[in-house]
GROMACS .gro file of N, CA, C and O in nm:
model
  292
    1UNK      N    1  -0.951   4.254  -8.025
    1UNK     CA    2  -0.832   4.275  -8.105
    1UNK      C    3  -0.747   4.382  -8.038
    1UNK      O    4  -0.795   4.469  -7.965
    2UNK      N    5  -0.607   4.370  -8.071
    2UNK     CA    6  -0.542   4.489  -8.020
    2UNK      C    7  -0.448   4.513  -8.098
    2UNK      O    8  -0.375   4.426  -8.146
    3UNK      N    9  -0.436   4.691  -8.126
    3UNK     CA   10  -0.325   4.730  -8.205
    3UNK      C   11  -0.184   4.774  -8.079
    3UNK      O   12  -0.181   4.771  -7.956
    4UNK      N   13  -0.091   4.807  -8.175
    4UNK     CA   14   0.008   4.826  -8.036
    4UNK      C   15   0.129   4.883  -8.145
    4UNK      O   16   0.195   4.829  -8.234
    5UNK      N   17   0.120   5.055  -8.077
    5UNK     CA   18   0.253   5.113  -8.179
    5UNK      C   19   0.294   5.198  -8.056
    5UNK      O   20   0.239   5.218  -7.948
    6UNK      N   21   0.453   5.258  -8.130
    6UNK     CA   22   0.549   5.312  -8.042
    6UNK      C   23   0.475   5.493  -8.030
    6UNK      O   24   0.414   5.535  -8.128
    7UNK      N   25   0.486   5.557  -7.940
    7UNK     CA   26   0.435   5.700  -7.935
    7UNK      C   27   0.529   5.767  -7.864
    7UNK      O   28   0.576   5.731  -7.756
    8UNK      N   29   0.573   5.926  -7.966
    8UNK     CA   30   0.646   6.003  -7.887
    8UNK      C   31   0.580   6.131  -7.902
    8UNK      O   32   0.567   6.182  -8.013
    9UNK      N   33   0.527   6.201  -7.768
    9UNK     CA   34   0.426   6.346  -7.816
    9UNK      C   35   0.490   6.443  -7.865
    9UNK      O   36   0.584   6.481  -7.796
   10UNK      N   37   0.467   6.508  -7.983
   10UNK     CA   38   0.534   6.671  -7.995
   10UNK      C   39   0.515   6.699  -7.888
   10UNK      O   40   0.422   6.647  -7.827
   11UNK      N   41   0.622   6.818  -7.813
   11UNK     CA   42   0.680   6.894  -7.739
   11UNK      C   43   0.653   7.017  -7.791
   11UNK      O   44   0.714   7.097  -7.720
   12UNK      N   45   0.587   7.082  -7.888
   12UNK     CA   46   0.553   7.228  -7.906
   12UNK      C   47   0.485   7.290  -8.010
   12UNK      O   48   0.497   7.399  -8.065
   13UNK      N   49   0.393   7.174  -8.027
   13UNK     CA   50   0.279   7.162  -8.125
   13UNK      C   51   0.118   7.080  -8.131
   13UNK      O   52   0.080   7.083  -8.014
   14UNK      N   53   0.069   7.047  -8.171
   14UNK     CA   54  -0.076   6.986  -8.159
   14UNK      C   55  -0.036   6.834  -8.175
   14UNK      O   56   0.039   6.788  -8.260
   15UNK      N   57  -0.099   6.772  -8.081
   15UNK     CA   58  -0.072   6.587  -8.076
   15UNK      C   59  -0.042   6.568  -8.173
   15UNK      O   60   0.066   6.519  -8.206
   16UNK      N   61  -0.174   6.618  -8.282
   16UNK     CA   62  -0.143   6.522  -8.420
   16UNK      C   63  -0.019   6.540  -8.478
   16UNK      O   64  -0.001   6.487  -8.588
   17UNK      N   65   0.076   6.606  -8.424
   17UNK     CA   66   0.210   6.584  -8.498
   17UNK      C   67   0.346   6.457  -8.401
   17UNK      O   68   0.464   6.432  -8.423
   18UNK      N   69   0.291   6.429  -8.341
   18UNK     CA   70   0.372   6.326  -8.236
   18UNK      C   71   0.398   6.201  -8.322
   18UNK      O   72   0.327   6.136  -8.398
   19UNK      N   73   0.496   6.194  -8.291
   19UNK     CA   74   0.532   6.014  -8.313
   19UNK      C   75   0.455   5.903  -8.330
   19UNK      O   76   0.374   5.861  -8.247
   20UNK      N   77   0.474   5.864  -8.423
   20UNK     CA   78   0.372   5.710  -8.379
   20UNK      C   79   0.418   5.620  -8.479
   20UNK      O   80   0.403   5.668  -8.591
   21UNK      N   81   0.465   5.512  -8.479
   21UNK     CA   82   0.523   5.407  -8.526
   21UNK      C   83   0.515   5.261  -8.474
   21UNK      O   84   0.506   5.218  -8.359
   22UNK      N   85   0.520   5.214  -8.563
   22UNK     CA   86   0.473   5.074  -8.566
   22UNK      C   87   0.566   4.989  -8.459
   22UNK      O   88   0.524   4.919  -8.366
   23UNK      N   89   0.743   5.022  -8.505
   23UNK     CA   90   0.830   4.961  -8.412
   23UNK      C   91   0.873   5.047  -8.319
   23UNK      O   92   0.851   5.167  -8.341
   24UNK      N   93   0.936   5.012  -8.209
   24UNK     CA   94   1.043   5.119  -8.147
   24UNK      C   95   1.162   5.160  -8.210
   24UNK      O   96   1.199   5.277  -8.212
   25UNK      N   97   1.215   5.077  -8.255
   25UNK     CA   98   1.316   5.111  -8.382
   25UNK      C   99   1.250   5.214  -8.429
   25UNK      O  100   1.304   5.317  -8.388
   26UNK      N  101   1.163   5.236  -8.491
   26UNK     CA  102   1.124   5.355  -8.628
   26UNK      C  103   1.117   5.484  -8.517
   26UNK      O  104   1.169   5.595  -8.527
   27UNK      N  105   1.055   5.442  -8.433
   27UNK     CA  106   1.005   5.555  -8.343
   27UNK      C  107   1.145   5.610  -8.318
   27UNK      O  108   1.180   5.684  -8.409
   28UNK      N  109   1.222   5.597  -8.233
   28UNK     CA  110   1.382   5.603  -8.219
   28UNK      C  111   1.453   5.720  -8.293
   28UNK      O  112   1.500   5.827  -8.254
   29UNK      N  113   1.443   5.655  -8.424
   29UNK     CA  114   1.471   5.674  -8.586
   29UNK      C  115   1.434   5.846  -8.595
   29UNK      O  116   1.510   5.937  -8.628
   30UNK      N  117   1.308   5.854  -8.561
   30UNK     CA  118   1.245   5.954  -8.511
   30UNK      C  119   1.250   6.073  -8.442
   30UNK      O  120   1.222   6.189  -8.473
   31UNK      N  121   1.283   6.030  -8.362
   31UNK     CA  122   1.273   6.074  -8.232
   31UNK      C  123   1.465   6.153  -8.216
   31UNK      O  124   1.488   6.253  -8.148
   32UNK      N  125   1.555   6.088  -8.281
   32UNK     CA  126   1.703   6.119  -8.282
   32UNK      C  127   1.667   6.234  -8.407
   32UNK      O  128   1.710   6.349  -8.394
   33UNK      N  129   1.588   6.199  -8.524
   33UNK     CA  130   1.634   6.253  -8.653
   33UNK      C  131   1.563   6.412  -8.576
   33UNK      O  132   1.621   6.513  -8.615
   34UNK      N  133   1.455   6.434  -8.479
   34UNK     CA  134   1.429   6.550  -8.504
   34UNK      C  135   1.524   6.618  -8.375
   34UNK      O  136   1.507   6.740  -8.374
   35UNK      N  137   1.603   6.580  -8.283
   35UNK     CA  138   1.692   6.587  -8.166
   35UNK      C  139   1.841   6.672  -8.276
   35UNK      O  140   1.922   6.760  -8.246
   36UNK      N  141   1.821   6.591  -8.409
   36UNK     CA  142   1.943   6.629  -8.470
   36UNK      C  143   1.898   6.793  -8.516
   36UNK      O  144   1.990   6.874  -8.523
   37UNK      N  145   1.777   6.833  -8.543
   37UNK     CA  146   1.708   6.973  -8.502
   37UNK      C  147   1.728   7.045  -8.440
   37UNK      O  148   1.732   7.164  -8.471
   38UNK      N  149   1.754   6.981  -8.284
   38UNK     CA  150   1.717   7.097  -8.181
   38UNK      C  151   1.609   7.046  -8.138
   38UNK      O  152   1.583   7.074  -8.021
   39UNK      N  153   1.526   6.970  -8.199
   39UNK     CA  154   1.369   6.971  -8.080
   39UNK      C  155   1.402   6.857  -7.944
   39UNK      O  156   1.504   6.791  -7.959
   40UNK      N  157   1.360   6.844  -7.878
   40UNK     CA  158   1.360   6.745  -7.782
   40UNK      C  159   1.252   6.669  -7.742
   40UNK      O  160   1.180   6.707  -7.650
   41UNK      N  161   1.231   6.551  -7.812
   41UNK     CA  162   1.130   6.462  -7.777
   41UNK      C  163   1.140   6.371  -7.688
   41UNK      O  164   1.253   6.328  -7.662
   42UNK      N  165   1.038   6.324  -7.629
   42UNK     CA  166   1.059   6.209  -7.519
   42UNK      C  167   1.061   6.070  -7.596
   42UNK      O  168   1.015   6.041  -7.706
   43UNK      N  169   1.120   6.006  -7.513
   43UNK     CA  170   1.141   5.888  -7.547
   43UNK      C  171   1.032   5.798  -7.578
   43UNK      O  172   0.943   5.780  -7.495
   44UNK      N  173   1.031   5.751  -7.669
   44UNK     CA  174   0.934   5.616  -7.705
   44UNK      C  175   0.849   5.561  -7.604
   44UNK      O  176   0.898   5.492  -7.515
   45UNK      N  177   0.746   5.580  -7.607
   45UNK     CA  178   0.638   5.477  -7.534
   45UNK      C  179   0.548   5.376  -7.565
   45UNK      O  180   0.464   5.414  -7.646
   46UNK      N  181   0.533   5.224  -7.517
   46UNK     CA  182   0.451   5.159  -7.583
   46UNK      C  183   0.324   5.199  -7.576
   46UNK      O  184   0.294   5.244  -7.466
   47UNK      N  185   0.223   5.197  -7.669
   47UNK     CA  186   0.091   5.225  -7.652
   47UNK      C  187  -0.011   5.063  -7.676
   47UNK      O  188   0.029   4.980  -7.759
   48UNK      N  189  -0.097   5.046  -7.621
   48UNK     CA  190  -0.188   4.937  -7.645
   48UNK      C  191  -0.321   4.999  -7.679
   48UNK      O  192  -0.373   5.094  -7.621
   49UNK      N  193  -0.376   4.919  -7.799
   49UNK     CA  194  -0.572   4.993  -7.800
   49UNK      C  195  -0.609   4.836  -7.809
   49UNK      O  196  -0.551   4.747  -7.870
   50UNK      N  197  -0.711   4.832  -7.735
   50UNK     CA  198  -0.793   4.730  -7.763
   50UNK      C  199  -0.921   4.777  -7.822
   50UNK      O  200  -0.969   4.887  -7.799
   51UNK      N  201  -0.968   4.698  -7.891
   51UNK     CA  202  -1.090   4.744  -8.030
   51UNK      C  203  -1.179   4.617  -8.062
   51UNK      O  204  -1.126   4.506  -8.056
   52UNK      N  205  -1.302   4.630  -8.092
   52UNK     CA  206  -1.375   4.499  -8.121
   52UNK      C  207  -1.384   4.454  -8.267
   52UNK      O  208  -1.387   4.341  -8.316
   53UNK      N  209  -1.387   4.582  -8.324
   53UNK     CA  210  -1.384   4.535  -8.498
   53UNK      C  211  -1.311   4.683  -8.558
   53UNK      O  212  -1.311   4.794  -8.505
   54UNK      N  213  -1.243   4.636  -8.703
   54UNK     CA  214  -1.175   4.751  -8.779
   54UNK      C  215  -1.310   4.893  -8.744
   54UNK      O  216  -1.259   4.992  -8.692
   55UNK      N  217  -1.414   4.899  -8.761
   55UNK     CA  218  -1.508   5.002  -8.733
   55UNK      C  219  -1.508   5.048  -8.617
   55UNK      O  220  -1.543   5.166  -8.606
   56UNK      N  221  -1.469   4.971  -8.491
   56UNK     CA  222  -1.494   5.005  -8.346
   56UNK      C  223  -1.352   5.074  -8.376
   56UNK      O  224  -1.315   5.090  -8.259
   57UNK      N  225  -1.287   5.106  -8.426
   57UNK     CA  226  -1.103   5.144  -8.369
   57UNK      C  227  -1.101   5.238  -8.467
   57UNK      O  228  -1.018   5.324  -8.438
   58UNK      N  229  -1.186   5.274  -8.626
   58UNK     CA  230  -1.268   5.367  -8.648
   58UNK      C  231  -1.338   5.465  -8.570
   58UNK      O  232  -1.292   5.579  -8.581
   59UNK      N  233  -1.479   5.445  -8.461
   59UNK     CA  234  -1.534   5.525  -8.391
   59UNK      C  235  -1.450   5.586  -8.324
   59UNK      O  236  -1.453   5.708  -8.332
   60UNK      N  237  -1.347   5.522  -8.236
   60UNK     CA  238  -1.250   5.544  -8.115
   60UNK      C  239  -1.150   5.654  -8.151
   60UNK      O  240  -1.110   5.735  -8.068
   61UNK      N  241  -1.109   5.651  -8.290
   61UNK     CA  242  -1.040   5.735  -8.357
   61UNK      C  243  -1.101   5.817  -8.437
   61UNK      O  244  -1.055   5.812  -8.552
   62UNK      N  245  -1.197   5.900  -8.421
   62UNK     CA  246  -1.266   6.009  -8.473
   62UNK      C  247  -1.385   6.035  -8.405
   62UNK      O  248  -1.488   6.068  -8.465
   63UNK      N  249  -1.377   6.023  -8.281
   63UNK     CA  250  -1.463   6.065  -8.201
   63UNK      C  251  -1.385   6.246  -8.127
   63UNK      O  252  -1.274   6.296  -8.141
   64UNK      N  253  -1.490   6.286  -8.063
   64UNK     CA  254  -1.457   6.379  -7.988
   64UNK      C  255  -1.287   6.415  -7.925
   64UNK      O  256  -1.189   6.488  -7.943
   65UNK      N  257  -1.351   6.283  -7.825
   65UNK     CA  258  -1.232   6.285  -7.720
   65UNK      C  259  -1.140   6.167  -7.820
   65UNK      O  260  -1.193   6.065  -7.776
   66UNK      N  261  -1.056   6.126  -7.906
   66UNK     CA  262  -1.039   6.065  -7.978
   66UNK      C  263  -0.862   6.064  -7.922
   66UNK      O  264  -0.800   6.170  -7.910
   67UNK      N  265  -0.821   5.973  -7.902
   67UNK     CA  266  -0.660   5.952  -7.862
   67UNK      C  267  -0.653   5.964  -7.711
   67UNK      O  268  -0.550   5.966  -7.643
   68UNK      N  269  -0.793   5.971  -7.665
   68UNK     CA  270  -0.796   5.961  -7.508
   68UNK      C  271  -0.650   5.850  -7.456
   68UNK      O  272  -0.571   5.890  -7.371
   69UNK      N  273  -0.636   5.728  -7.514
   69UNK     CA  274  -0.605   5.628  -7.434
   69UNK      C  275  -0.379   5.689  -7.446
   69UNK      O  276  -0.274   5.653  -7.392
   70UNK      N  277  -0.424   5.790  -7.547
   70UNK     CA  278  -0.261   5.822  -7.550
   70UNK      C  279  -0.224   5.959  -7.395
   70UNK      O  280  -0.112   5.986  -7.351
   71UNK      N  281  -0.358   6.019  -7.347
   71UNK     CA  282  -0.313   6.057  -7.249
   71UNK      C  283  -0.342   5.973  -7.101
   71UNK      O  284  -0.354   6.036  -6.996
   72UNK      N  285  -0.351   5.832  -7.106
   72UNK     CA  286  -0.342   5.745  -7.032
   72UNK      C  287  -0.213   5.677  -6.984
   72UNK      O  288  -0.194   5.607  -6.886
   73UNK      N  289  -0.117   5.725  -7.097
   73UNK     CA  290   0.000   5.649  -7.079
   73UNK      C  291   0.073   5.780  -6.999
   73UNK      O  292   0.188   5.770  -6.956
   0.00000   0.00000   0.00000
């Protein structure tokens, strides 16, 4: 199986606050609304996970090293 959403990393905070959206549109959406701030985010990136079952994409996402495949891109 594979999930597949848009990712933009915070720029001056902990991953878990980065972008992540389903479309590029939303991501965008995003990504301008916090630019209208002052922050500067990077542009939208596609991300791909491949996973064997809803539980395997579970483990992958609460493991240790967990979002490994987002510093792949």
């Amino acid at each position: 199986m594979k999930l597949t959403y848009w990712y933009s990393r915070c720029p001056n905070d902990s991953n878990c606050y980065s972008i992540r959206e389903k479309t590029k549109r939303e991501a965008l959406a995003k990504v301008q609304w916090a630019a209208n701030g002052g922050e500067r985010w990077a542009h939208p990136i596609k991300v791909t996970i491949e996973y064997d079952s809803a539980f395997d994409l579970m483990v992958q996402c609460m493991t240790e090293d967990s979002g490994y495949w987002e510093s792949e891109v």
